[in-house]
Amino acid sequence: MPLNILIVGAGVCGPALATLLQYADPQHKITVVERASSLRVAGQQLDVKAQGLPILKKMGLHENIKPLLVAETGMQFVDAKGKSLAEFGVTGDGKRNYSLSTDREIMRSDLVNMLYEESLKRWKEINDSTRPNEIGGNLKYEFDKSITELSQDDDGVDVKFSSGDTGRYDLVVGADGQGSRTRRLAWGAEASAAAFHSLGLHTAYFSIPRAEGEGGMAKWFNAPESRSILIRNGDRPMTQVYLFARKNAELFRQAYKEPLAKQKQAFRQVFSGAGWEADRFLEAMESCDDFYAHEVGQIKIDPLYKGRVVLVGDAGYCPAPFTGMGTTLSLIGAYVLAGEMARHKNNIGSALKAYSEVVRPPVDEYQRLPPATISAMFPSSKFGVWLLQNTAWALATLKIDQLIHKVLPAENSDGRWPIPDYPELNLPVS
């Protein structure tokens, strides 16, 4: 039997899952709700690698992504005066490592829009190839809408929305990110909060007009008091600014409860006078329209479903930005969930149990951070900053990073979690 499915969130996961479910069964009725008033095209740079690439290939999208890639040429470590201390090139050839910069960088907006358009294209293909009286499925996106209540029984889930209307669904999928409201409503506020494991880091992202000389290489600057600034833009007209801080946790946590102006004020307070071009970035931050700040952490919850509510992507297993695997895990989750639904003939209980078990190995692998990663990247003292900068200089000057890349296995080599084969999905590429 085809299902009536609600997907909460139209980021990377939601549209990818909607597309995969349509391939599996064009009779599914799929509704994707997004709390933003339109597709959220803001956001920073992502990289698609490891299993994410062959999954896109299976969906027939591997070639689509190539013209969207950001032409970033590597990363520089700079000092307080902007002087380059070390330069690292782009890592390619599918090497398995925690890269500073890869050849698979893409703007979040471009990836989300591509997946969104693909889901609508697939629905149009279904409509065009099916006689009107035989069309049982549907795909629709509803923006400026969120869920406010969930209640479920053995046969379905009753949902109340911010618009005041209600609906009943066979399955509800939470694809609504690290702060998932779906997780909070289904698991309860206490269990949802306990699933968040802080890495002790706070970050803000925003874009500002590109200045002369910016472009090509990303730049990383460390300041004492565990503060760091990253900028990157490649060949794009805007410069992405990332502010990272390990101290002042209570200041930031309180600010997150306030309007954006208060959040910006908190980051200005911490980063003012940090060095390099911090003050220029802070001044431009005041007028940016895509500011976003949050506490960095990982989401750990097991199993990934409760009754007929299931979590995918960051909502269930956010790995944190420093792993570089968030986008890949989102694609893995969407692919495996759709695959298990198809394999188990839409037997929801069996499919969700299998999904939770099958994705656990890659989730555990990609959530694993090398010891002391955060403290090493964000040193507190002037000596710690000096040590990090000189370590980067030695790695770059002696080309140790290139030697490591040569001996590391490729991403598709033995030892990496193999992508399950789901012929039941009927994807364009087997």
mmCIF file of C-alpha atoms in Angstrom, residues 29-405:
data_model
loop_
_atom_site.group_PDB
_atom_site.id
_atom_site.type_symbol
_atom_site.label_atom_id
_atom_site.label_comp_id
_atom_site.label_asym_id
_atom_site.label_seq_id
_atom_site.Cartn_x
_atom_site.Cartn_y
_atom_site.Cartn_z
ATOM 1 C CA LYS A 29 1.451 10.995 -1.078
ATOM 2 C CA ILE A 30 4.307 13.173 0.142
ATOM 3 C CA THR A 31 4.015 16.517 1.897
ATOM 4 C CA VAL A 32 7.112 18.538 2.779
ATOM 5 C CA VAL A 33 6.599 21.372 5.258
ATOM 6 C CA GLU A 34 9.180 24.096 5.807
ATOM 7 C CA ARG A 35 8.945 26.740 8.522
ATOM 8 C CA ALA A 36 10.652 29.374 6.335
ATOM 9 C CA SER A 37 8.471 31.380 3.957
ATOM 10 C CA SER A 38 10.364 30.021 0.948
ATOM 11 C CA LEU A 39 13.168 27.628 0.120
ATOM 12 C CA ARG A 40 16.068 28.698 2.318
ATOM 13 C CA VAL A 41 18.826 29.480 -0.136
ATOM 14 C CA ALA A 42 21.123 31.122 2.396
ATOM 15 C CA GLY A 43 23.901 29.156 4.025
ATOM 16 C CA GLN A 44 27.563 28.458 3.788
ATOM 17 C CA GLN A 45 29.828 26.099 1.915
ATOM 18 C CA LEU A 46 29.354 22.327 2.112
ATOM 19 C CA ASP A 47 31.321 19.467 0.680
ATOM 20 C CA VAL A 48 29.868 16.298 -0.772
ATOM 21 C CA LYS A 49 32.177 13.312 -0.548
ATOM 22 C CA ALA A 50 32.522 9.655 0.423
ATOM 23 C CA GLN A 51 29.202 7.822 -0.004
ATOM 24 C CA GLY A 52 27.397 11.061 -0.868
ATOM 25 C CA LEU A 53 28.825 11.090 -4.378
ATOM 26 C CA PRO A 54 27.763 7.576 -5.475
ATOM 27 C CA ILE A 55 24.322 8.163 -3.938
ATOM 28 C CA LEU A 56 23.912 11.275 -6.089
ATOM 29 C CA LYS A 57 25.138 9.214 -9.036
ATOM 30 C CA LYS A 58 22.477 6.573 -8.375
ATOM 31 C CA MET A 59 19.907 9.387 -8.433
ATOM 32 C CA GLY A 60 21.248 10.562 -11.791
ATOM 33 C CA LEU A 61 22.582 13.808 -10.290
ATOM 34 C CA HIS A 62 26.347 13.297 -10.297
ATOM 35 C CA GLU A 63 26.867 15.403 -13.418
ATOM 36 C CA ASN A 64 24.405 18.050 -12.237
ATOM 37 C CA ILE A 65 26.584 18.955 -9.301
ATOM 38 C CA LYS A 66 29.785 19.609 -11.257
ATOM 39 C CA PRO A 67 28.925 23.073 -12.652
ATOM 40 C CA LEU A 68 27.813 24.153 -9.171
ATOM 41 C CA LEU A 69 31.114 23.462 -7.428
ATOM 42 C CA VAL A 70 32.961 26.353 -5.802
ATOM 43 C CA ALA A 71 36.387 27.025 -7.290
ATOM 44 C CA GLU A 72 38.294 27.163 -4.024
ATOM 45 C CA THR A 73 42.043 26.762 -4.478
ATOM 46 C CA GLY A 74 42.995 25.789 -0.942
ATOM 47 C CA MET A 75 43.419 27.333 2.502
ATOM 48 C CA GLN A 76 45.876 29.725 4.119
ATOM 49 C CA PHE A 77 46.715 30.184 7.780
ATOM 50 C CA VAL A 78 47.258 33.907 8.406
ATOM 51 C CA ASP A 79 48.581 35.945 11.338
ATOM 52 C CA ALA A 80 47.156 39.062 12.996
ATOM 53 C CA LYS A 81 48.499 41.228 10.153
ATOM 54 C CA GLY A 82 47.088 39.005 7.418
ATOM 55 C CA LYS A 83 50.467 37.544 6.470
ATOM 56 C CA SER A 84 50.276 34.029 5.053
ATOM 57 C CA LEU A 85 51.933 31.512 7.385
ATOM 58 C CA ALA A 86 51.050 28.281 5.587
ATOM 59 C CA GLU A 87 49.167 27.254 2.480
ATOM 60 C CA PHE A 88 47.391 23.980 1.788
ATOM 61 C CA GLY A 89 46.047 23.025 -1.608
ATOM 62 C CA VAL A 90 42.772 21.392 -2.473
ATOM 63 C CA THR A 91 42.416 17.701 -1.648
ATOM 64 C CA GLY A 92 40.931 15.644 -4.456
ATOM 65 C CA ASP A 93 40.898 12.139 -5.870
ATOM 66 C CA GLY A 94 38.491 10.940 -3.192
ATOM 67 C CA LYS A 95 41.095 10.746 -0.462
ATOM 68 C CA ARG A 96 39.879 9.673 2.928
ATOM 69 C CA ASN A 97 40.789 12.395 5.422
ATOM 70 C CA TYR A 98 39.617 15.448 7.326
ATOM 71 C CA SER A 99 40.435 17.904 4.561
ATOM 72 C CA LEU A 100 40.807 21.640 4.994
ATOM 73 C CA SER A 101 39.525 22.190 1.463
ATOM 74 C CA THR A 102 38.310 19.684 -1.120
ATOM 75 C CA ASP A 103 37.430 19.681 -4.795
ATOM 76 C CA ARG A 104 33.779 18.925 -3.949
ATOM 77 C CA GLU A 105 32.834 22.226 -2.277
ATOM 78 C CA ILE A 106 29.335 23.520 -3.053
ATOM 79 C CA MET A 107 27.165 26.272 -1.644
ATOM 80 C CA ARG A 108 24.341 24.972 0.515
ATOM 81 C CA SER A 109 21.865 27.040 -1.520
ATOM 82 C CA ASP A 110 22.927 25.387 -4.782
ATOM 83 C CA LEU A 111 22.709 21.857 -3.381
ATOM 84 C CA VAL A 112 19.326 22.400 -1.716
ATOM 85 C CA ASN A 113 17.881 24.030 -4.818
ATOM 86 C CA MET A 114 19.184 21.210 -7.041
ATOM 87 C CA LEU A 115 17.562 18.547 -4.856
ATOM 88 C CA TYR A 116 14.335 20.544 -4.576
ATOM 89 C CA GLU A 117 14.088 20.974 -8.351
ATOM 90 C CA GLU A 118 14.862 17.280 -8.857
ATOM 91 C CA SER A 119 11.989 16.249 -6.593
ATOM 92 C CA LEU A 120 9.573 18.462 -8.558
ATOM 93 C CA LYS A 121 10.980 17.186 -11.849
ATOM 94 C CA ARG A 122 10.409 13.612 -10.745
ATOM 95 C CA TRP A 123 6.797 14.398 -9.827
ATOM 96 C CA LYS A 124 6.237 16.022 -13.243
ATOM 97 C CA GLU A 125 7.648 12.916 -14.936
ATOM 98 C CA ILE A 126 5.204 10.757 -12.971
ATOM 99 C CA ASN A 127 2.313 12.980 -13.994
ATOM 100 C CA ASP A 128 3.358 13.071 -17.643
ATOM 101 C CA SER A 129 3.744 9.292 -17.882
ATOM 102 C CA THR A 130 0.592 8.289 -15.992
ATOM 103 C CA ARG A 131 -2.995 8.485 -17.120
ATOM 104 C CA PRO A 132 -4.874 11.038 -14.980
ATOM 105 C CA ASN A 133 -7.304 8.508 -13.517
ATOM 106 C CA GLU A 134 -4.373 6.340 -12.374
ATOM 107 C CA ILE A 135 -2.455 9.009 -10.461
ATOM 108 C CA GLY A 136 -2.753 8.198 -6.786
ATOM 109 C CA GLY A 137 0.372 9.821 -5.431
ATOM 110 C CA ASN A 138 1.286 13.415 -4.858
ATOM 111 C CA LEU A 139 4.159 15.713 -3.896
ATOM 112 C CA LYS A 140 3.621 19.147 -2.437
ATOM 113 C CA TYR A 141 5.733 21.670 -0.555
ATOM 114 C CA GLU A 142 4.115 23.905 2.040
ATOM 115 C CA PHE A 143 6.204 26.855 3.225
ATOM 116 C CA ASP A 144 5.805 29.135 6.239
ATOM 117 C CA LYS A 145 4.446 26.143 8.125
ATOM 118 C CA SER A 146 5.690 24.069 11.034
ATOM 119 C CA ILE A 147 4.394 21.314 13.289
ATOM 120 C CA THR A 148 3.150 22.204 16.765
ATOM 121 C CA GLU A 149 1.726 18.930 18.088
ATOM 122 C CA LEU A 150 2.194 15.206 17.460
ATOM 123 C CA SER A 151 0.175 12.271 18.742
ATOM 124 C CA GLN A 152 0.279 8.755 17.404
ATOM 125 C CA ASP A 153 -1.220 5.308 17.689
ATOM 126 C CA ASP A 154 -0.470 1.992 16.021
ATOM 127 C CA ASP A 155 -2.015 3.090 12.734
ATOM 128 C CA GLY A 156 -0.765 6.620 12.197
ATOM 129 C CA VAL A 157 0.327 10.029 13.433
ATOM 130 C CA ASP A 158 -1.972 13.003 14.019
ATOM 131 C CA VAL A 159 -0.237 16.318 13.405
ATOM 132 C CA LYS A 160 -1.264 19.866 14.216
ATOM 133 C CA PHE A 161 0.400 22.683 12.305
ATOM 134 C CA SER A 162 1.216 26.312 13.031
ATOM 135 C CA SER A 163 -1.452 27.263 10.493
ATOM 136 C CA GLY A 164 -4.083 25.672 12.721
ATOM 137 C CA ASP A 165 -4.971 22.827 10.369
ATOM 138 C CA THR A 166 -4.373 19.173 11.152
ATOM 139 C CA GLY A 167 -3.497 16.027 9.261
ATOM 140 C CA ARG A 168 -3.076 12.315 9.749
ATOM 141 C CA TYR A 169 -0.085 10.507 8.267
ATOM 142 C CA ASP A 170 1.245 6.983 8.025
ATOM 143 C CA LEU A 171 4.776 8.247 8.648
ATOM 144 C CA VAL A 172 6.346 11.499 9.886
ATOM 145 C CA VAL A 173 9.995 12.156 9.011
ATOM 146 C CA GLY A 174 11.953 14.729 11.001
ATOM 147 C CA ALA A 175 14.481 16.278 8.615
ATOM 148 C CA ASP A 176 14.504 19.582 10.457
ATOM 149 C CA GLY A 177 18.090 19.898 11.600
ATOM 150 C CA GLN A 178 20.087 19.893 14.803
ATOM 151 C CA GLY A 179 17.402 21.717 16.796
ATOM 152 C CA SER A 180 14.647 19.449 15.443
ATOM 153 C CA ARG A 181 11.169 20.312 16.681
ATOM 154 C CA THR A 182 10.022 16.896 15.452
ATOM 155 C CA ARG A 183 12.484 15.235 17.838
ATOM 156 C CA ARG A 184 11.351 17.421 20.714
ATOM 157 C CA LEU A 185 7.645 16.734 20.129
ATOM 158 C CA ALA A 186 8.000 12.974 19.598
ATOM 159 C CA TRP A 187 10.683 12.143 22.177
ATOM 160 C CA GLY A 188 9.875 14.883 24.694
ATOM 161 C CA ALA A 189 11.845 18.009 25.580
ATOM 162 C CA GLU A 190 14.062 16.269 28.138
ATOM 163 C CA ALA A 191 15.105 13.367 25.897
ATOM 164 C CA SER A 192 15.594 15.707 22.939
ATOM 165 C CA ALA A 193 17.869 18.000 24.961
ATOM 166 C CA ALA A 194 19.837 15.010 26.265
ATOM 167 C CA ALA A 195 20.512 13.965 22.652
ATOM 168 C CA PHE A 196 22.572 17.128 22.122
ATOM 169 C CA HIS A 197 26.245 16.696 23.035
ATOM 170 C CA SER A 198 28.020 20.046 23.052
ATOM 171 C CA LEU A 199 31.557 20.350 21.705
ATOM 172 C CA GLY A 200 32.044 23.509 23.760
ATOM 173 C CA LEU A 201 32.153 25.742 20.699
ATOM 174 C CA HIS A 202 29.931 28.600 19.529
ATOM 175 C CA THR A 203 29.838 29.842 15.970
ATOM 176 C CA ALA A 204 28.267 32.484 13.761
ATOM 177 C CA TYR A 205 27.991 32.400 9.961
ATOM 178 C CA PHE A 206 27.230 35.322 7.652
ATOM 179 C CA SER A 207 28.119 36.751 4.251
ATOM 180 C CA ILE A 208 29.549 40.162 3.417
ATOM 181 C CA PRO A 209 30.556 41.898 0.165
ATOM 182 C CA ARG A 210 33.808 40.574 -1.222
ATOM 183 C CA ALA A 211 36.810 42.872 -0.786
ATOM 184 C CA GLU A 212 39.689 43.350 -3.190
ATOM 185 C CA GLY A 213 42.174 40.514 -2.868
ATOM 186 C CA GLU A 214 39.689 38.024 -1.393
ATOM 187 C CA GLY A 215 38.980 34.904 -3.361
ATOM 188 C CA GLY A 216 40.604 31.674 -4.373
ATOM 189 C CA MET A 217 42.028 30.511 -1.072
ATOM 190 C CA ALA A 218 40.118 30.330 2.172
ATOM 191 C CA LYS A 219 41.850 32.002 5.134
ATOM 192 C CA TRP A 220 42.029 30.837 8.748
ATOM 193 C CA PHE A 221 43.060 33.108 11.615
ATOM 194 C CA ASN A 222 43.546 32.179 15.275
ATOM 195 C CA ALA A 223 43.488 34.677 18.139
ATOM 196 C CA PRO A 224 44.139 34.066 21.845
ATOM 197 C CA GLU A 225 41.176 33.244 24.105
ATOM 198 C CA SER A 226 40.167 30.360 21.793
ATOM 199 C CA ARG A 227 38.830 32.569 19.014
ATOM 200 C CA SER A 228 39.120 31.835 15.294
ATOM 201 C CA ILE A 229 37.925 33.444 12.085
ATOM 202 C CA LEU A 230 37.542 31.682 8.745
ATOM 203 C CA ILE A 231 36.667 33.374 5.464
ATOM 204 C CA ARG A 232 36.092 31.733 2.110
ATOM 205 C CA ASN A 233 34.483 32.607 -1.224
ATOM 206 C CA GLY A 234 36.354 30.896 -4.051
ATOM 207 C CA ASP A 235 34.849 32.366 -7.213
ATOM 208 C CA ARG A 236 31.727 33.800 -5.557
ATOM 209 C CA PRO A 237 30.824 37.517 -5.211
ATOM 210 C CA MET A 238 30.243 37.296 -1.459
ATOM 211 C CA THR A 239 32.710 36.424 1.284
ATOM 212 C CA GLN A 240 31.567 33.857 3.824
ATOM 213 C CA VAL A 241 32.626 34.707 7.371
ATOM 214 C CA TYR A 242 32.744 32.136 10.185
ATOM 215 C CA LEU A 243 33.378 33.194 13.793
ATOM 216 C CA PHE A 244 34.322 30.461 16.292
ATOM 217 C CA ALA A 245 34.661 30.869 20.069
ATOM 218 C CA ARG A 246 35.237 28.343 22.855
ATOM 219 C CA LYS A 247 34.726 30.695 25.794
ATOM 220 C CA ASN A 248 31.820 32.894 26.993
ATOM 221 C CA ALA A 249 29.383 29.986 26.745
ATOM 222 C CA GLU A 250 26.727 31.528 28.994
ATOM 223 C CA LEU A 251 26.867 34.822 27.108
ATOM 224 C CA PHE A 252 26.169 33.037 23.840
ATOM 225 C CA ARG A 253 23.527 30.678 25.233
ATOM 226 C CA GLN A 254 21.587 33.611 26.603
ATOM 227 C CA ALA A 255 21.977 35.503 23.326
ATOM 228 C CA TYR A 256 20.507 32.599 21.319
ATOM 229 C CA LYS A 257 17.220 33.206 23.149
ATOM 230 C CA GLU A 258 17.186 36.829 21.986
ATOM 231 C CA PRO A 259 16.601 38.536 18.600
ATOM 232 C CA LEU A 260 19.406 38.518 16.025
ATOM 233 C CA ALA A 261 20.577 41.984 17.064
ATOM 234 C CA LYS A 262 21.422 40.639 20.537
ATOM 235 C CA GLN A 263 23.207 37.627 19.062
ATOM 236 C CA LYS A 264 25.311 39.870 16.851
ATOM 237 C CA GLN A 265 26.097 42.030 19.870
ATOM 238 C CA ALA A 266 27.415 38.993 21.757
ATOM 239 C CA PHE A 267 29.792 38.040 18.946
ATOM 240 C CA ARG A 268 30.884 41.667 18.544
ATOM 241 C CA GLN A 269 31.684 41.787 22.258
ATOM 242 C CA VAL A 270 33.835 38.656 22.080
ATOM 243 C CA PHE A 271 35.623 39.317 18.768
ATOM 244 C CA SER A 272 36.151 43.075 18.899
ATOM 245 C CA GLY A 273 39.873 43.802 18.611
ATOM 246 C CA ALA A 274 40.760 40.142 17.987
ATOM 247 C CA GLY A 275 43.176 41.091 15.222
ATOM 248 C CA TRP A 276 43.541 40.659 11.478
ATOM 249 C CA GLU A 277 40.361 42.087 9.866
ATOM 250 C CA ALA A 278 38.008 41.142 12.688
ATOM 251 C CA ASP A 279 36.669 44.676 13.119
ATOM 252 C CA ARG A 280 35.852 44.982 9.407
ATOM 253 C CA PHE A 281 33.970 41.706 9.498
ATOM 254 C CA LEU A 282 32.055 42.763 12.615
ATOM 255 C CA GLU A 283 31.064 46.074 11.062
ATOM 256 C CA ALA A 284 29.769 44.347 7.924
ATOM 257 C CA MET A 285 27.986 41.756 10.090
ATOM 258 C CA GLU A 286 25.583 44.439 11.344
ATOM 259 C CA SER A 287 23.957 44.846 7.929
ATOM 260 C CA CYS A 288 24.139 41.256 6.650
ATOM 261 C CA ASP A 289 20.839 39.469 6.030
ATOM 262 C CA ASP A 290 21.910 35.838 6.501
ATOM 263 C CA PHE A 291 23.368 35.810 10.026
ATOM 264 C CA TYR A 292 23.009 32.506 11.870
ATOM 265 C CA ALA A 293 24.574 31.492 15.186
ATOM 266 C CA HIS A 294 24.422 28.361 17.315
ATOM 267 C CA GLU A 295 26.253 26.094 19.721
ATOM 268 C CA VAL A 296 28.218 23.386 17.928
ATOM 269 C CA GLY A 297 27.511 19.828 18.970
ATOM 270 C CA GLN A 298 26.524 16.338 17.912
ATOM 271 C CA ILE A 299 23.121 14.672 18.073
ATOM 272 C CA LYS A 300 23.152 11.146 19.446
ATOM 273 C CA ILE A 301 19.930 9.192 19.793
ATOM 274 C CA ASP A 302 19.192 5.485 19.405
ATOM 275 C CA PRO A 303 16.999 4.109 17.963
ATOM 276 C CA LEU A 304 16.262 6.762 15.378
ATOM 277 C CA TYR A 305 12.516 6.235 15.442
ATOM 278 C CA LYS A 306 9.658 6.272 17.893
ATOM 279 C CA GLY A 307 6.511 4.595 16.674
ATOM 280 C CA ARG A 308 5.832 6.101 13.253
ATOM 281 C CA VAL A 309 8.115 9.114 13.670
ATOM 282 C CA VAL A 310 11.688 8.839 12.360
ATOM 283 C CA LEU A 311 14.696 11.177 12.245
ATOM 284 C CA VAL A 312 17.095 11.678 9.337
ATOM 285 C CA GLY A 313 20.196 13.816 8.902
ATOM 286 C CA ASP A 314 21.189 16.377 11.520
ATOM 287 C CA ALA A 315 17.928 15.867 13.404
ATOM 288 C CA GLY A 316 19.056 12.363 14.348
ATOM 289 C CA TYR A 317 22.836 12.280 13.990
ATOM 290 C CA CYS A 318 24.424 15.684 13.370
ATOM 291 C CA PRO A 319 28.179 14.938 13.286
ATOM 292 C CA ALA A 320 29.334 18.601 13.727
ATOM 293 C CA PRO A 321 30.898 20.740 10.979
ATOM 294 C CA PHE A 322 34.498 19.721 11.699
ATOM 295 C CA THR A 323 33.937 16.185 10.497
ATOM 296 C CA GLY A 324 32.984 17.504 7.064
ATOM 297 C CA MET A 325 30.476 14.646 6.826
ATOM 298 C CA GLY A 326 27.121 16.254 7.656
ATOM 299 C CA THR A 327 25.935 16.463 4.054
ATOM 300 C CA THR A 328 27.100 12.942 3.291
ATOM 301 C CA LEU A 329 25.310 11.542 6.352
ATOM 302 C CA SER A 330 22.134 13.343 5.300
ATOM 303 C CA LEU A 331 22.262 11.710 1.868
ATOM 304 C CA ILE A 332 23.073 8.318 3.412
ATOM 305 C CA GLY A 333 20.111 8.644 5.771
ATOM 306 C CA ALA A 334 17.657 9.612 3.035
ATOM 307 C CA TYR A 335 18.891 6.809 0.769
ATOM 308 C CA VAL A 336 18.769 4.096 3.434
ATOM 309 C CA LEU A 337 15.365 5.148 4.797
ATOM 310 C CA ALA A 338 13.800 5.147 1.327
ATOM 311 C CA GLY A 339 15.566 1.883 0.499
ATOM 312 C CA GLU A 340 14.364 0.076 3.604
ATOM 313 C CA MET A 341 10.823 1.380 3.104
ATOM 314 C CA ALA A 342 10.867 -0.104 -0.392
ATOM 315 C CA ARG A 343 12.536 -3.333 0.687
ATOM 316 C CA HIS A 344 10.029 -3.947 3.478
ATOM 317 C CA LYS A 345 7.082 -3.190 1.208
ATOM 318 C CA ASN A 346 6.208 -0.131 3.291
ATOM 319 C CA ASN A 347 5.915 -2.219 6.470
ATOM 320 C CA ILE A 348 6.732 0.774 8.619
ATOM 321 C CA GLY A 349 7.770 -0.990 11.798
ATOM 322 C CA SER A 350 10.195 -3.355 10.062
ATOM 323 C CA ALA A 351 11.529 -0.647 7.750
ATOM 324 C CA LEU A 352 12.295 1.837 10.528
ATOM 325 C CA LYS A 353 13.999 -0.813 12.634
ATOM 326 C CA ALA A 354 16.178 -1.815 9.682
ATOM 327 C CA TYR A 355 16.959 1.811 8.811
ATOM 328 C CA SER A 356 18.070 2.586 12.363
ATOM 329 C CA GLU A 357 20.377 -0.427 12.365
ATOM 330 C CA VAL A 358 21.803 0.001 8.847
ATOM 331 C CA VAL A 359 22.822 3.662 9.252
ATOM 332 C CA ARG A 360 24.382 3.174 12.690
ATOM 333 C CA PRO A 361 27.885 2.148 11.445
ATOM 334 C CA PRO A 362 28.444 5.213 9.205
ATOM 335 C CA VAL A 363 26.921 7.487 11.852
ATOM 336 C CA ASP A 364 29.293 6.136 14.495
ATOM 337 C CA GLU A 365 32.242 6.406 12.110
ATOM 338 C CA TYR A 366 31.602 9.970 11.028
ATOM 339 C CA GLN A 367 30.767 11.261 14.488
ATOM 340 C CA ARG A 368 34.152 10.081 15.720
ATOM 341 C CA LEU A 369 36.487 13.065 16.163
ATOM 342 C CA PRO A 370 40.240 12.615 16.663
ATOM 343 C CA PRO A 371 41.225 13.264 20.306
ATOM 344 C CA ALA A 372 41.760 16.918 21.262
ATOM 345 C CA THR A 373 40.556 18.153 17.844
ATOM 346 C CA ILE A 374 38.683 21.154 19.240
ATOM 347 C CA SER A 375 41.335 22.226 21.746
ATOM 348 C CA ALA A 376 44.057 21.903 19.089
ATOM 349 C CA MET A 377 42.156 23.974 16.513
ATOM 350 C CA PHE A 378 41.185 26.697 18.976
ATOM 351 C CA PRO A 379 44.098 27.284 21.370
ATOM 352 C CA SER A 380 43.553 29.580 24.352
ATOM 353 C CA SER A 381 46.981 31.132 24.959
ATOM 354 C CA LYS A 382 49.325 33.168 22.778
ATOM 355 C CA PHE A 383 51.787 30.287 22.989
ATOM 356 C CA GLY A 384 49.094 27.855 21.822
ATOM 357 C CA VAL A 385 48.331 30.082 18.832
ATOM 358 C CA TRP A 386 52.062 30.304 18.031
ATOM 359 C CA LEU A 387 52.404 26.521 18.281
ATOM 360 C CA LEU A 388 49.423 25.887 15.987
ATOM 361 C CA GLN A 389 50.661 28.375 13.417
ATOM 362 C CA ASN A 390 54.155 26.915 13.390
ATOM 363 C CA THR A 391 52.807 23.382 13.167
ATOM 364 C CA ALA A 392 50.785 24.447 10.122
ATOM 365 C CA TRP A 393 53.910 26.070 8.667
ATOM 366 C CA ALA A 394 55.922 22.874 9.129
ATOM 367 C CA LEU A 395 53.197 20.698 7.588
ATOM 368 C CA ALA A 396 52.931 22.960 4.552
ATOM 369 C CA THR A 397 56.648 23.673 4.091
ATOM 370 C CA LEU A 398 57.722 20.042 4.405
ATOM 371 C CA LYS A 399 54.662 18.940 2.400
ATOM 372 C CA ILE A 400 53.770 16.446 5.100
ATOM 373 C CA ASP A 401 50.088 16.929 4.313
ATOM 374 C CA GLN A 402 50.671 15.799 0.717
ATOM 375 C CA LEU A 403 52.530 12.708 1.911
ATOM 376 C CA ILE A 404 49.630 11.832 4.215
ATOM 377 C CA HIS A 405 47.146 12.236 1.341
#
